[in-house]
Amino acid sequence: MRMGEAYIQGKQLFVERPFQIGLILFGILLVIDLVSKLVSGAVTGLTLALFLKDGIIIGLIIGLAGIGLSMTYSILNFANFAHGDYLTAGAFAGWVTTYLIAGFGRIPAGDLFLVGVSGGADAGSVGASAVATPLAVLAGFGVAILFGVGLSLAIDRIVYRPMRGQNAIALLIASIGVALALRYVLAIVFGTSRTGVTGGTLPTYTVPVIDLIISAHELVLVILVLSMMGGVHALLQRTKLGKAMRAMADNPDLARVTGIQTERVIRATWMIGGGLTAAAGYLVVLETGTISFDYGWTLLLLIFAAVILGGIGSVYGAVLGGLTIGIASTMSLIWLPSEFTYAAAFSVMIVILVIKPAGLFSGVTTA
C-alpha cells in the first residue's frame, strides 16, 4: 500500500511539476560532471577553490550594495535605478580622498584629484594600497560612506521628496534621470576610460591544504563587508529605529497611525542605503584596482538580480541573493567561456525563481 502511494505521489509530481524535475536532474548531471572533471584532473581542487573565493567576494559586494536597494524598495516602494551610480560616485569620492592623502606633497593636488585620469598621478607614482598607505585608504573609505550618505539625502530632498505622493512609475523614471545625470557628470570630470588606482606589491596569505592565495585587499574587503552586514543586522533587530523600519516595510499606513515618524525613517533609510552602497563602490575598486565612470551601471543589473532572487524587500535575501549570483557567475567558468558568466548568473536566478517565485526570503520586509 505504501509503495502504491509513493508511486502515485511520484507520478503526480512528474505530471504537475515536470520543469522542476528537469531542473533537479540537470543539477545532478552538473554535479556528476564536476566530480568527473575533478577525478580526471581537468579541473583541480585549487581552481575550484579559486572560483569559489572569487564568487564569494563578488557576492559580498553585490549583497552589500543590494541591502540599500532592498531597504529603499521595501520602505519607499520604488526601484531606484540611480542606485548603481551612487556606488560609482561614492567610489570616486573615496579614491579622490585616498589619492590626495597618499600623494600629498609629492604630486600636485589637481593631478591627485583626477585619480590618474591625467597629469602626474597614477597607480605607480601614488602607490595607494591598504598596506602601503593604510591611513589614506581608511580615510577614503570613511569619506566614501559620508559622501554616499550626503548624496542620497540631497537627491531625496531635491528629487524624490517632492514626488513622494506620486506612483512608483514616476519615481522610477525620475531615478533613471538621476542616474544618467550622475553618470555623465562623473564622465565629464574624470573621463570615460578605466583607470588603475592601486599600486605596489600586496602581501598574500595562503590557505593550508589547498594552497589558495588570498590578497590583503581581499581580506580587508571580506572583514569590512561582514562587519557592516553585522551592523545592519544589529540595527534592524535591536534598535527602535530598526523596529520602526520593519514596521514601515510591513504596513506604512499602520506605522503612521501608531506614531512612527515616517520622514525620520525615510531619511535613515537613505542614509544607510547610500552609505553601504558607496562603501561597496570603494571596496570593489580596492579589490579590482581599477575605477570607471560606469562601474555602478555595470553592477546594477547584478544588484537588482540579487535583490529579486533573495525576495524583494528582504535585507537578508539581498545578501544571500548576492552570494548566489556571485558564486554562480564564477563557478560557471568550469563549463562556459568568461563572456557568458553574467548569462549563467541570470539563468540561475530564473531557475530559482521558477521553483520559488517569491524569492529565497519571500515577503516584503526589511528583515
Short mmCIF file of C-alpha atoms in Angstrom, two decimals:
data_model
loop_
_atom_site.label_atom_id
_atom_site.label_comp_id
_atom_site.label_asym_id
_atom_site.label_seq_id
_atom_site.Cartn_x
_atom_site.Cartn_y
_atom_site.Cartn_z
CA MET A 1 0.00 0.00 0.00
CA ARG A 2 2.82 2.38 0.91
CA MET A 3 4.65 1.58 -2.32
CA GLY A 4 1.47 2.28 -4.25
CA GLU A 5 1.03 5.64 -2.51
CA ALA A 6 4.65 6.56 -3.22
CA TYR A 7 4.20 5.64 -6.87
CA ILE A 8 1.04 7.76 -7.15
CA GLN A 9 2.70 10.73 -5.44
CA GLY A 10 5.78 10.44 -7.66
CA LYS A 11 3.65 10.21 -10.80
CA GLN A 12 1.65 13.25 -9.69
CA LEU A 13 4.86 15.19 -9.08
CA PHE A 14 6.14 14.42 -12.58
CA VAL A 15 2.82 15.45 -14.12
CA GLU A 16 2.36 18.67 -12.14
CA ARG A 17 5.98 19.87 -11.98
CA PRO A 18 7.91 18.47 -14.94
CA PHE A 19 10.07 21.61 -15.28
CA GLN A 20 11.22 21.46 -11.66
CA ILE A 21 12.03 17.75 -12.00
CA GLY A 22 14.03 18.51 -15.15
CA LEU A 23 16.00 21.21 -13.34
CA ILE A 24 16.82 18.86 -10.48
CA LEU A 25 18.03 16.22 -12.93
CA PHE A 26 20.12 18.84 -14.77
CA GLY A 27 21.68 19.92 -11.46
CA ILE A 28 22.54 16.32 -10.64
CA LEU A 29 24.20 15.94 -14.06
CA LEU A 30 26.27 19.08 -13.43
CA VAL A 31 27.47 17.72 -10.09
CA ILE A 32 28.36 14.38 -11.67
CA ASP A 33 30.25 16.16 -14.46
CA LEU A 34 32.11 18.33 -11.92
CA VAL A 35 33.15 15.27 -9.92
CA SER A 36 34.37 13.58 -13.09
CA LYS A 37 36.41 16.67 -14.02
CA LEU A 38 37.98 16.71 -10.57
CA VAL A 39 38.81 13.00 -10.74
CA SER A 40 40.28 13.28 -14.25
CA GLY A 41 42.27 16.41 -13.39
CA ALA A 42 40.51 18.60 -15.96
CA VAL A 43 39.60 20.82 -13.00
CA THR A 44 41.83 20.92 -9.94
CA GLY A 45 40.75 21.46 -6.37
CA LEU A 46 42.73 24.71 -6.34
CA THR A 47 40.88 26.00 -9.41
CA LEU A 48 37.56 25.14 -7.81
CA ALA A 49 38.56 26.90 -4.59
CA LEU A 50 39.73 29.95 -6.56
CA PHE A 51 36.41 30.22 -8.42
CA LEU A 52 34.53 29.84 -5.13
CA LYS A 53 36.66 32.52 -3.44
CA ASP A 54 36.16 35.00 -6.28
CA GLY A 55 32.43 34.26 -6.30
CA ILE A 56 32.14 34.93 -2.57
CA ILE A 57 34.00 38.24 -2.90
CA ILE A 58 31.81 39.38 -5.80
CA GLY A 59 28.73 38.15 -3.95
CA LEU A 60 29.60 40.07 -0.80
CA ILE A 61 29.96 43.31 -2.77
CA ILE A 62 26.67 42.74 -4.61
CA GLY A 63 24.95 41.79 -1.36
CA LEU A 64 26.23 44.88 0.48
CA ALA A 65 25.03 47.18 -2.30
CA GLY A 66 21.79 45.20 -2.53
CA ILE A 67 20.92 45.90 1.11
CA GLY A 68 20.39 49.58 0.36
CA LEU A 69 18.34 48.87 -2.75
CA SER A 70 16.21 46.36 -0.88
CA MET A 71 15.57 48.77 2.01
CA THR A 72 14.65 51.54 -0.42
CA TYR A 73 12.13 49.32 -2.16
CA SER A 74 10.56 47.89 0.98
CA ILE A 75 10.14 51.25 2.73
CA LEU A 76 9.68 53.71 -0.17
CA ASN A 77 8.13 51.20 -2.58
CA PHE A 78 10.07 52.07 -5.73
CA ALA A 79 13.04 50.65 -7.61
CA ASN A 80 15.87 53.20 -7.52
CA PHE A 81 17.73 52.93 -10.84
CA ALA A 82 20.24 55.54 -9.65
CA HIS A 83 21.50 53.10 -7.00
CA GLY A 84 24.42 51.93 -9.14
CA ASP A 85 25.56 55.48 -9.76
CA TYR A 86 25.54 56.18 -6.02
CA LEU A 87 28.05 53.33 -5.88
CA THR A 88 30.26 54.95 -8.54
CA ALA A 89 30.03 58.44 -7.04
CA GLY A 90 30.97 57.12 -3.60
CA ALA A 91 33.90 55.21 -5.07
CA PHE A 92 35.27 58.32 -6.81
CA ALA A 93 34.81 60.49 -3.71
CA GLY A 94 36.66 57.94 -1.59
CA TRP A 95 39.52 57.41 -4.01
CA VAL A 96 39.98 61.15 -4.60
CA THR A 97 40.46 61.46 -0.84
CA THR A 98 42.84 58.49 -0.74
CA TYR A 99 44.94 59.95 -3.56
CA LEU A 100 45.04 63.43 -2.02
CA ILE A 101 46.36 62.00 1.25
CA ALA A 102 48.68 59.33 -0.19
CA GLY A 103 50.30 61.71 -2.69
CA PHE A 104 50.30 64.86 -0.55
CA GLY A 105 53.47 66.91 -1.00
CA ARG A 106 54.80 64.75 -3.84
CA ILE A 107 52.28 65.27 -6.65
CA PRO A 108 50.17 68.36 -7.48
CA ALA A 109 46.74 68.26 -5.83
CA GLY A 110 44.97 68.84 -9.16
CA ASP A 111 46.51 65.69 -10.61
CA LEU A 112 45.66 63.72 -7.47
CA PHE A 113 42.05 64.90 -7.61
CA LEU A 114 41.67 63.39 -11.08
CA VAL A 115 42.72 59.96 -9.73
CA GLY A 116 45.20 59.27 -12.50
CA VAL A 117 42.95 60.25 -15.40
CA SER A 118 45.52 62.86 -16.48
CA GLY A 119 48.57 64.61 -15.09
CA GLY A 120 51.33 63.14 -12.98
CA ALA A 121 49.25 60.99 -10.63
CA ASP A 122 48.94 57.30 -11.42
CA ALA A 123 48.85 53.99 -9.61
CA GLY A 124 52.62 53.62 -9.66
CA SER A 125 53.55 57.11 -8.52
CA VAL A 126 50.93 57.36 -5.76
CA GLY A 127 51.25 53.74 -4.61
CA ALA A 128 47.92 53.69 -2.77
CA SER A 129 47.03 50.41 -1.06
CA ALA A 130 45.71 49.14 2.26
CA VAL A 131 49.27 48.10 3.18
CA ALA A 132 51.42 50.95 1.83
CA THR A 133 49.02 53.80 2.71
CA PRO A 134 46.58 52.41 5.31
CA LEU A 135 45.58 55.80 6.74
CA ALA A 136 44.81 57.16 3.28
CA VAL A 137 42.70 54.10 2.46
CA LEU A 138 40.87 54.29 5.79
CA ALA A 139 40.17 57.99 5.29
CA GLY A 140 38.98 57.35 1.73
CA PHE A 141 36.68 54.59 2.93
CA GLY A 142 35.16 56.90 5.55
CA VAL A 143 34.72 59.76 3.06
CA ALA A 144 33.09 57.40 0.56
CA ILE A 145 30.48 56.43 3.15
CA LEU A 146 29.84 60.04 4.20
CA PHE A 147 29.61 61.16 0.59
CA GLY A 148 27.13 58.36 -0.18
CA VAL A 149 25.01 59.42 2.80
CA GLY A 150 25.08 63.09 1.80
CA LEU A 151 24.41 62.39 -1.86
CA SER A 152 21.42 60.14 -1.19
CA LEU A 153 19.92 62.66 1.27
CA ALA A 154 20.45 65.57 -1.15
CA ILE A 155 18.86 63.75 -4.09
CA ASP A 156 15.95 62.67 -1.91
CA ARG A 157 15.41 66.26 -0.80
CA ILE A 158 15.67 67.72 -4.31
CA VAL A 159 14.04 65.00 -6.43
CA TYR A 160 12.22 62.24 -4.54
CA ARG A 161 10.69 64.05 -1.58
CA PRO A 162 8.61 66.46 -3.72
CA MET A 163 7.38 63.38 -5.63
CA ARG A 164 6.57 61.31 -2.54
CA GLY A 165 2.87 61.17 -3.36
CA GLN A 166 3.41 60.08 -6.96
CA ASN A 167 3.15 56.48 -8.11
CA ALA A 168 6.12 54.14 -8.32
CA ILE A 169 6.47 54.51 -12.10
CA ALA A 170 7.01 58.26 -11.84
CA LEU A 171 9.65 57.77 -9.17
CA LEU A 172 11.35 55.05 -11.21
CA ILE A 173 11.57 57.31 -14.27
CA ALA A 174 12.92 60.12 -12.09
CA SER A 175 15.57 57.77 -10.73
CA ILE A 176 16.67 56.93 -14.29
CA GLY A 177 17.13 60.65 -14.92
CA VAL A 178 19.16 60.98 -11.71
CA ALA A 179 21.31 58.01 -12.76
CA LEU A 180 22.10 59.50 -16.17
CA ALA A 181 22.89 62.90 -14.65
CA LEU A 182 25.28 61.44 -12.08
CA ARG A 183 26.96 59.14 -14.58
CA TYR A 184 27.74 61.82 -17.12
CA VAL A 185 28.84 64.38 -14.54
CA LEU A 186 31.42 61.79 -13.46
CA ALA A 187 32.33 61.16 -17.11
CA ILE A 188 32.88 64.89 -17.72
CA VAL A 189 35.07 65.28 -14.63
CA PHE A 190 37.00 62.02 -14.61
CA GLY A 191 36.81 60.84 -18.22
CA THR A 192 35.41 57.66 -19.70
CA SER A 193 38.44 55.38 -19.59
CA ARG A 194 39.01 52.66 -17.00
CA THR A 195 41.89 53.77 -14.76
CA GLY A 196 44.17 51.80 -12.47
CA VAL A 197 44.26 53.26 -8.97
CA THR A 198 46.01 50.86 -6.60
CA GLY A 199 49.74 50.22 -6.75
CA GLY A 200 52.56 48.37 -5.06
CA THR A 201 53.05 44.76 -4.08
CA LEU A 202 50.49 43.29 -1.70
CA PRO A 203 51.20 40.61 0.90
CA THR A 204 49.30 37.38 0.42
CA TYR A 205 48.05 34.67 2.75
CA THR A 206 47.92 31.00 1.82
CA VAL A 207 45.12 28.72 2.99
CA PRO A 208 46.65 25.42 4.14
CA VAL A 209 45.93 22.13 2.34
CA ILE A 210 44.52 23.67 -0.86
CA ASP A 211 47.22 26.39 -1.24
CA LEU A 212 44.60 29.04 -2.01
CA ILE A 213 46.15 32.52 -2.07
CA ILE A 214 44.20 35.45 -0.58
CA SER A 215 45.49 39.00 -1.06
CA ALA A 216 45.50 41.65 1.66
CA HIS A 217 42.85 43.67 -0.18
CA GLU A 218 40.55 40.65 -0.46
CA LEU A 219 40.93 40.03 3.26
CA VAL A 220 40.21 43.69 4.10
CA LEU A 221 37.13 43.61 1.85
CA VAL A 222 35.70 40.49 3.49
CA ILE A 223 36.27 41.81 7.02
CA LEU A 224 34.72 45.22 6.33
CA VAL A 225 31.74 43.88 4.40
CA LEU A 226 30.89 41.27 7.05
CA SER A 227 31.26 43.93 9.78
CA MET A 228 28.83 46.27 8.01
CA MET A 229 26.36 43.47 7.37
CA GLY A 230 26.52 42.57 11.05
CA GLY A 231 25.90 46.22 11.93
CA VAL A 232 22.79 46.31 9.74
CA HIS A 233 21.50 43.13 11.39
CA ALA A 234 22.01 44.63 14.86
CA LEU A 235 20.31 47.86 13.79
CA LEU A 236 17.23 46.12 12.42
CA GLN A 237 16.80 43.67 15.26
CA ARG A 238 17.92 45.55 18.38
CA THR A 239 17.14 49.24 17.96
CA LYS A 240 13.96 51.32 17.94
CA LEU A 241 14.88 52.67 14.52
CA GLY A 242 15.19 49.15 13.17
CA LYS A 243 11.79 48.21 14.56
CA ALA A 244 10.31 51.34 13.01
CA MET A 245 11.84 50.42 9.64
CA ARG A 246 10.38 46.92 9.80
CA ALA A 247 7.01 48.34 10.78
CA MET A 248 7.00 50.73 7.83
CA ALA A 249 8.04 47.94 5.47
CA ASP A 250 5.21 45.73 6.69
CA ASN A 251 2.43 48.35 6.76
CA PRO A 252 3.24 52.06 6.17
CA ASP A 253 -0.28 53.28 6.99
CA LEU A 254 -0.40 51.41 10.29
CA ALA A 255 3.08 52.70 11.13
CA ARG A 256 1.88 56.29 10.71
CA VAL A 257 -1.21 55.69 12.84
CA THR A 258 0.90 54.27 15.66
CA GLY A 259 3.00 57.43 15.79
CA ILE A 260 6.15 56.39 13.93
CA GLN A 261 7.90 59.42 12.43
CA THR A 262 7.91 58.25 8.85
CA GLU A 263 10.10 61.04 7.46
CA ARG A 264 12.75 60.19 10.05
CA VAL A 265 12.63 56.56 8.99
CA ILE A 266 12.87 57.53 5.31
CA ARG A 267 15.91 59.72 5.97
CA ALA A 268 17.56 56.91 7.92
CA THR A 269 16.82 54.52 5.05
CA TRP A 270 18.54 56.80 2.55
CA MET A 271 21.49 57.30 4.89
CA ILE A 272 22.03 53.61 5.49
CA GLY A 273 21.43 52.62 1.88
CA GLY A 274 23.62 55.39 0.45
CA GLY A 275 26.43 54.76 2.91
CA LEU A 276 26.52 50.99 2.33
CA THR A 277 26.36 51.38 -1.43
CA ALA A 278 29.19 53.92 -1.50
CA ALA A 279 31.23 51.63 0.75
CA ALA A 280 30.65 48.78 -1.68
CA GLY A 281 31.86 51.00 -4.52
CA TYR A 282 35.05 51.95 -2.70
CA LEU A 283 35.79 48.34 -1.74
CA VAL A 284 35.21 46.88 -5.20
CA VAL A 285 37.75 49.36 -6.59
CA LEU A 286 40.17 48.45 -3.79
CA GLU A 287 39.90 44.78 -4.74
CA THR A 288 39.93 45.14 -8.55
CA GLY A 289 42.40 48.03 -8.63
CA THR A 290 40.53 49.95 -11.35
CA ILE A 291 37.80 52.58 -11.49
CA SER A 292 35.48 53.84 -14.22
CA PHE A 293 32.52 56.22 -14.55
CA ASP A 294 30.16 53.33 -15.43
CA TYR A 295 31.23 50.93 -12.69
CA GLY A 296 27.91 51.14 -10.89
CA TRP A 297 25.88 50.75 -14.07
CA THR A 298 27.80 47.56 -14.85
CA LEU A 299 26.98 46.15 -11.41
CA LEU A 300 23.40 47.46 -11.23
CA LEU A 301 21.80 44.55 -13.07
CA LEU A 302 23.58 42.07 -10.80
CA ILE A 303 22.43 44.03 -7.74
CA PHE A 304 18.83 44.01 -8.96
CA ALA A 305 19.14 40.29 -9.72
CA ALA A 306 20.36 39.63 -6.18
CA VAL A 307 17.51 41.63 -4.63
CA ILE A 308 14.88 39.90 -6.76
CA LEU A 309 16.39 36.47 -6.16
CA GLY A 310 16.55 36.99 -2.42
CA GLY A 311 12.97 38.25 -2.21
CA ILE A 312 12.19 41.88 -2.95
CA GLY A 313 12.39 43.90 0.24
CA SER A 314 14.37 41.40 2.30
CA VAL A 315 17.77 42.55 3.56
CA TYR A 316 18.92 39.02 4.32
CA GLY A 317 17.56 37.90 0.98
CA ALA A 318 19.69 40.55 -0.76
CA VAL A 319 22.82 39.20 0.94
CA LEU A 320 22.03 35.58 0.12
CA GLY A 321 20.97 36.55 -3.40
CA GLY A 322 24.24 38.42 -3.89
CA LEU A 323 26.28 35.41 -2.80
CA THR A 324 24.24 33.14 -5.09
CA ILE A 325 24.73 35.44 -8.09
CA GLY A 326 28.44 35.91 -7.37
CA ILE A 327 29.21 32.20 -6.92
CA ALA A 328 27.11 31.22 -9.95
CA SER A 329 28.95 33.71 -12.17
CA THR A 330 32.41 32.39 -11.26
CA MET A 331 31.59 28.68 -10.95
CA SER A 332 30.10 28.80 -14.45
CA LEU A 333 33.66 29.24 -15.75
CA ILE A 334 34.10 25.49 -15.27
CA TRP A 335 31.72 24.92 -18.19
CA LEU A 336 31.41 28.24 -20.04
CA PRO A 337 33.70 30.94 -21.53
CA SER A 338 34.13 34.09 -19.44
CA GLU A 339 31.83 36.05 -21.79
CA PHE A 340 28.86 34.03 -20.52
CA THR A 341 29.34 34.40 -16.76
CA TYR A 342 26.61 37.04 -16.35
CA ALA A 343 24.26 34.98 -18.51
CA ALA A 344 24.89 31.98 -16.26
CA ALA A 345 24.20 34.05 -13.14
CA PHE A 346 20.89 35.32 -14.52
CA SER A 347 19.98 31.80 -15.62
CA VAL A 348 20.46 30.58 -12.05
CA MET A 349 18.24 33.44 -10.85
CA ILE A 350 15.50 32.45 -13.31
CA VAL A 351 15.72 28.79 -12.32
CA ILE A 352 15.41 29.57 -8.60
CA LEU A 353 12.51 31.96 -9.18
CA VAL A 354 10.69 29.30 -11.21
CA ILE A 355 10.96 26.95 -8.24
CA LYS A 356 10.38 29.66 -5.61
CA PRO A 357 8.66 32.60 -7.32
CA ALA A 358 8.66 34.89 -4.27
CA GLY A 359 12.44 34.58 -3.80
CA LEU A 360 14.66 32.88 -1.27
CA PHE A 361 13.41 35.12 1.58
CA SER A 362 9.89 35.70 0.28
CA GLY A 363 7.94 38.63 1.65
CA VAL A 364 8.37 42.41 1.58
CA THR A 365 10.18 43.21 4.79
CA THR A 366 13.47 44.77 5.80
CA ALA A 367 14.31 41.70 7.88
#
